[in-house]
Amino acid sequence: MKPRQVISSSSLFQGLPEKDIDQIVAIAIERSYQKGESIFFEGEPGNGFYMVGEGKVKIFKMSLGGKEQILHIFGEGEIFGEVPVFHGMPFPASSETLAATRLLFFPRDAFVTLVTRNPSIALNMLAVLSMRLRRFTVQIENLSLKEVPARLAGYLLYLLEEQGREDYVELEISKGQLASLLGTIPETLSRIFAKMSEEGLIEVAGRRINILDRPGLEDRQQ
């Protein structure tokens, strides 16, 4: 991992002058984790935020009954745990690596000092937070108002856009993790995959999902 390259290519810091990037690199702390390691737990002090350099991280909440609900999955260049940096409250959810992962940690005090001197960083962060809020609003809408088949159709269409492809997507998480992200159980998700395949909407080949009927999939997400 090259911290400077990760930082300068991130949407949070993209477009900043080199001198500002130098200051950000100076406060970043590299941390490495194995697959399945916890980064922070819900309720712990929010003493800084993270950026993914390599690997993947899930953000999740656990019910009293032990059921996991994945809220977000972040990959290279994306930040997480940033909200406590501003309001000084504990982390509102837990995080865990989905693969061997290398992160950049930005301590709260050092970052707040940096933002105070450079308002353009704050503007970039507001843009990222606005996008994050929009995604979270859509997720809440999907979980509360849509049935699981519509949630899956919407997620596959989202992956098409995110991965920049026309007729297939690659699942970067397991089907069990996808079930948790969509608010269901693996058995239900498997049945929906099978039904969509029978209907000619998709073709499942391991983690590759071929999109055979995009208009039909778009109708299904309604």
CSV table of C-alpha atoms in Angstrom, one decimal:
chain,number,residue,atom,x,y,z
A,1,MET,CA,0.0,0.0,0.0
A,2,LYS,CA,1.2,3.5,-0.9
A,3,PRO,CA,-0.5,5.9,1.5
A,4,ARG,CA,0.0,9.0,-0.6
A,5,GLN,CA,-1.5,7.3,-3.7
A,6,VAL,CA,-4.5,6.0,-1.7
A,7,ILE,CA,-5.1,9.4,-0.1
A,8,SER,CA,-4.7,11.5,-3.3
A,9,SER,CA,-7.1,9.2,-5.3
A,10,SER,CA,-9.8,9.1,-2.6
A,11,SER,CA,-12.9,11.1,-3.2
A,12,LEU,CA,-12.4,12.7,0.2
A,13,PHE,CA,-9.1,14.4,-0.7
A,14,GLN,CA,-9.2,14.4,-4.5
A,15,GLY,CA,-8.2,17.6,-6.1
A,16,LEU,CA,-6.4,19.1,-3.1
A,17,PRO,CA,-3.0,20.8,-3.7
A,18,GLU,CA,0.1,18.8,-3.1
A,19,LYS,CA,1.0,20.7,0.0
A,20,ASP,CA,-2.3,19.8,1.6
A,21,ILE,CA,-1.9,16.1,0.6
A,22,ASP,CA,1.6,16.3,2.3
A,23,GLN,CA,-0.1,17.4,5.6
A,24,ILE,CA,-2.7,14.6,5.4
A,25,VAL,CA,-0.1,12.0,4.7
A,26,ALA,CA,1.9,13.2,7.7
A,27,ILE,CA,-1.0,12.5,10.2
A,28,ALA,CA,-2.0,9.1,8.6
A,29,ILE,CA,-1.2,6.0,10.6
A,30,GLU,CA,-0.9,2.6,8.8
A,31,ARG,CA,-2.6,-0.4,10.3
A,32,SER,CA,-2.8,-4.0,9.1
A,33,TYR,CA,-5.5,-6.6,9.9
A,34,GLN,CA,-6.1,-10.2,9.1
A,35,LYS,CA,-9.4,-11.4,7.7
A,36,GLY,CA,-12.2,-11.5,10.3
A,37,GLU,CA,-10.4,-9.0,12.7
A,38,SER,CA,-12.4,-6.4,14.5
A,39,ILE,CA,-11.4,-2.7,14.0
A,40,PHE,CA,-13.8,-1.1,16.5
A,41,PHE,CA,-16.9,-2.0,18.4
A,42,GLU,CA,-20.2,-0.1,18.7
A,43,GLY,CA,-19.9,2.2,21.7
A,44,GLU,CA,-16.1,2.6,21.7
A,45,PRO,CA,-14.8,6.2,21.7
A,46,GLY,CA,-14.7,7.7,18.2
A,47,ASN,CA,-11.1,8.8,18.4
A,48,GLY,CA,-10.5,8.9,14.6
A,49,PHE,CA,-11.6,7.6,11.3
A,50,TYR,CA,-10.3,5.1,8.7
A,51,MET,CA,-9.6,4.8,5.0
A,52,VAL,CA,-9.3,1.5,3.2
A,53,GLY,CA,-5.9,1.1,1.5
A,54,GLU,CA,-6.3,-2.6,0.6
A,55,GLY,CA,-9.0,-5.2,1.4
A,56,LYS,CA,-12.6,-4.8,2.5
A,57,VAL,CA,-14.4,-3.8,5.7
A,58,LYS,CA,-18.0,-4.4,6.8
A,59,ILE,CA,-19.9,-2.0,9.1
A,60,PHE,CA,-22.6,-3.8,11.1
A,61,LYS,CA,-24.9,-3.9,14.1
A,62,MET,CA,-25.8,-6.9,16.2
A,63,SER,CA,-29.2,-7.5,17.7
A,64,LEU,CA,-29.7,-8.7,21.3
A,65,GLY,CA,-30.6,-12.1,19.8
A,66,GLY,CA,-27.2,-12.3,17.9
A,67,LYS,CA,-28.5,-11.4,14.4
A,68,GLU,CA,-26.1,-9.4,12.3
A,69,GLN,CA,-27.3,-6.6,10.0
A,70,ILE,CA,-24.6,-5.4,7.7
A,71,LEU,CA,-25.0,-1.6,7.0
A,72,HIS,CA,-22.2,-0.9,4.6
A,73,ILE,CA,-19.2,-2.6,2.9
A,74,PHE,CA,-16.2,-0.4,2.1
A,75,GLY,CA,-13.3,-1.0,-0.3
A,76,GLU,CA,-10.2,0.7,-1.4
A,77,GLY,CA,-10.1,4.5,-1.1
A,78,GLU,CA,-13.3,4.7,0.9
A,79,ILE,CA,-13.6,6.1,4.4
A,80,PHE,CA,-15.5,4.8,7.4
A,81,GLY,CA,-16.0,5.8,11.1
A,82,GLU,CA,-15.9,9.4,10.1
A,83,VAL,CA,-19.0,10.7,11.8
A,84,PRO,CA,-17.6,10.6,15.4
A,85,VAL,CA,-14.8,12.9,14.2
A,86,PHE,CA,-17.2,15.8,14.2
A,87,HIS,CA,-19.7,15.1,17.0
A,88,GLY,CA,-17.3,13.4,19.4
A,89,MET,CA,-19.6,10.6,20.2
A,90,PRO,CA,-18.8,6.8,20.3
A,91,PHE,CA,-18.9,4.7,17.2
A,92,PRO,CA,-22.6,3.9,16.3
A,93,ALA,CA,-21.8,0.4,14.9
A,94,SER,CA,-19.0,-2.2,14.8
A,95,SER,CA,-16.5,-2.9,12.0
A,96,GLU,CA,-14.7,-6.1,10.9
A,97,THR,CA,-12.4,-7.0,8.0
A,98,LEU,CA,-13.7,-9.3,5.2
A,99,ALA,CA,-10.2,-10.0,3.9
A,100,ALA,CA,-6.6,-9.2,4.8
A,101,THR,CA,-6.8,-5.4,5.0
A,102,ARG,CA,-4.5,-2.4,5.3
A,103,LEU,CA,-6.0,0.8,6.6
A,104,LEU,CA,-5.0,4.4,7.1
A,105,PHE,CA,-6.1,5.8,10.5
A,106,PHE,CA,-6.6,9.5,10.9
A,107,PRO,CA,-6.6,10.6,14.6
A,108,ARG,CA,-9.5,12.9,15.4
A,109,ASP,CA,-7.5,15.8,17.1
A,110,ALA,CA,-4.9,16.0,14.3
A,111,PHE,CA,-7.6,15.9,11.6
A,112,VAL,CA,-9.8,18.5,13.2
A,113,THR,CA,-6.7,20.8,13.4
A,114,LEU,CA,-6.0,20.2,9.8
A,115,VAL,CA,-9.6,20.9,8.7
A,116,THR,CA,-9.6,24.1,10.7
A,117,ARG,CA,-6.6,25.3,8.7
A,118,ASN,CA,-7.9,24.0,5.4
A,119,PRO,CA,-11.7,24.5,4.9
A,120,SER,CA,-11.5,22.8,1.4
A,121,ILE,CA,-11.0,19.5,3.2
A,122,ALA,CA,-14.2,20.1,5.1
A,123,LEU,CA,-16.1,20.8,1.9
A,124,ASN,CA,-14.9,17.5,0.4
A,125,MET,CA,-16.0,15.6,3.5
A,126,LEU,CA,-19.4,17.2,3.4
A,127,ALA,CA,-19.8,15.9,-0.2
A,128,VAL,CA,-18.8,12.4,0.9
A,129,LEU,CA,-21.2,12.5,3.9
A,130,SER,CA,-24.0,13.7,1.7
A,131,MET,CA,-23.5,10.8,-0.7
A,132,ARG,CA,-23.3,8.4,2.3
A,133,LEU,CA,-26.6,9.8,3.7
A,134,ARG,CA,-28.3,9.3,0.3
A,135,ARG,CA,-27.1,5.7,0.1
A,136,PHE,CA,-28.2,5.0,3.7
A,137,THR,CA,-31.6,6.6,3.0
A,138,VAL,CA,-32.1,4.3,0.0
A,139,GLN,CA,-31.0,1.3,2.1
A,140,ILE,CA,-33.5,2.1,4.8
A,141,GLU,CA,-36.2,2.5,2.2
A,142,ASN,CA,-35.4,-0.9,0.7
A,143,LEU,CA,-35.3,-2.7,4.0
A,144,SER,CA,-38.5,-1.2,5.3
A,145,LEU,CA,-40.7,-0.9,2.2
A,146,LYS,CA,-39.5,-3.4,-0.4
A,147,GLU,CA,-39.6,-7.2,-0.5
A,148,VAL,CA,-36.4,-9.2,-0.6
A,149,PRO,CA,-36.5,-9.8,-4.4
A,150,ALA,CA,-36.8,-6.1,-5.1
A,151,ARG,CA,-33.9,-5.5,-2.7
A,152,LEU,CA,-31.7,-8.0,-4.6
A,153,ALA,CA,-32.7,-6.6,-8.0
A,154,GLY,CA,-31.8,-3.1,-6.8
A,155,TYR,CA,-28.5,-4.2,-5.4
A,156,LEU,CA,-27.5,-6.0,-8.6
A,157,LEU,CA,-28.4,-2.9,-10.6
A,158,TYR,CA,-26.3,-0.8,-8.2
A,159,LEU,CA,-23.3,-3.1,-8.7
A,160,LEU,CA,-23.7,-2.8,-12.5
A,161,GLU,CA,-23.3,1.0,-12.1
A,162,GLU,CA,-20.6,0.8,-9.5
A,163,GLN,CA,-18.5,-1.7,-11.4
A,164,GLY,CA,-19.1,0.0,-14.8
A,165,ARG,CA,-20.3,-3.1,-16.5
A,166,GLU,CA,-23.2,-3.7,-18.9
A,167,ASP,CA,-24.2,-7.4,-18.6
A,168,TYR,CA,-22.6,-9.0,-15.5
A,169,VAL,CA,-21.4,-8.2,-11.9
A,170,GLU,CA,-18.9,-9.8,-9.6
A,171,LEU,CA,-20.0,-10.3,-6.0
A,172,GLU,CA,-17.1,-9.3,-3.8
A,173,ILE,CA,-18.7,-10.6,-0.6
A,174,SER,CA,-20.1,-14.1,0.2
A,175,LYS,CA,-23.8,-14.8,-0.3
A,176,GLY,CA,-24.2,-15.1,3.4
A,177,GLN,CA,-22.8,-11.5,3.8
A,178,LEU,CA,-25.1,-10.4,1.0
A,179,ALA,CA,-28.1,-11.8,2.8
A,180,SER,CA,-27.2,-9.9,5.9
A,181,LEU,CA,-26.7,-6.7,3.8
A,182,LEU,CA,-30.2,-7.2,2.3
A,183,GLY,CA,-31.8,-8.0,5.6
A,184,THR,CA,-32.7,-11.6,5.0
A,185,ILE,CA,-31.2,-15.1,5.5
A,186,PRO,CA,-29.0,-17.2,3.1
A,187,GLU,CA,-31.7,-19.8,2.4
A,188,THR,CA,-34.2,-17.1,1.3
A,189,LEU,CA,-31.6,-15.4,-0.8
A,190,SER,CA,-30.7,-18.7,-2.5
A,191,ARG,CA,-34.3,-19.3,-3.4
A,192,ILE,CA,-34.6,-15.8,-4.9
A,193,PHE,CA,-31.5,-16.3,-7.0
A,194,ALA,CA,-32.9,-19.6,-8.2
A,195,LYS,CA,-36.3,-18.0,-9.1
A,196,MET,CA,-34.7,-15.1,-10.9
A,197,SER,CA,-32.6,-17.6,-12.9
A,198,GLU,CA,-35.7,-19.6,-13.8
A,199,GLU,CA,-37.3,-16.4,-15.0
A,200,GLY,CA,-34.4,-15.7,-17.3
A,201,LEU,CA,-33.4,-12.5,-15.5
A,202,ILE,CA,-30.0,-13.6,-14.4
A,203,GLU,CA,-27.5,-16.5,-14.6
A,204,VAL,CA,-25.5,-17.4,-11.5
A,205,ALA,CA,-21.9,-18.7,-12.1
A,206,GLY,CA,-20.3,-18.7,-8.6
A,207,ARG,CA,-19.7,-15.0,-7.7
A,208,ARG,CA,-20.3,-13.9,-11.2
A,209,ILE,CA,-23.9,-12.9,-11.9
A,210,ASN,CA,-24.7,-12.5,-15.6
A,211,ILE,CA,-27.5,-10.0,-16.2
A,212,LEU,CA,-29.7,-11.5,-19.0
A,213,ASP,CA,-32.7,-9.2,-18.8
A,214,ARG,CA,-31.8,-5.8,-17.4
A,215,PRO,CA,-35.3,-4.2,-18.1
A,216,GLY,CA,-36.9,-7.1,-16.3
A,217,LEU,CA,-34.5,-6.7,-13.4
A,218,GLU,CA,-35.4,-3.0,-13.3
A,219,ASP,CA,-39.1,-3.8,-13.2
A,220,ARG,CA,-38.4,-6.2,-10.3
A,221,GLN,CA,-36.8,-3.6,-8.2
A,222,GLN,CA,-40.0,-1.4,-8.1
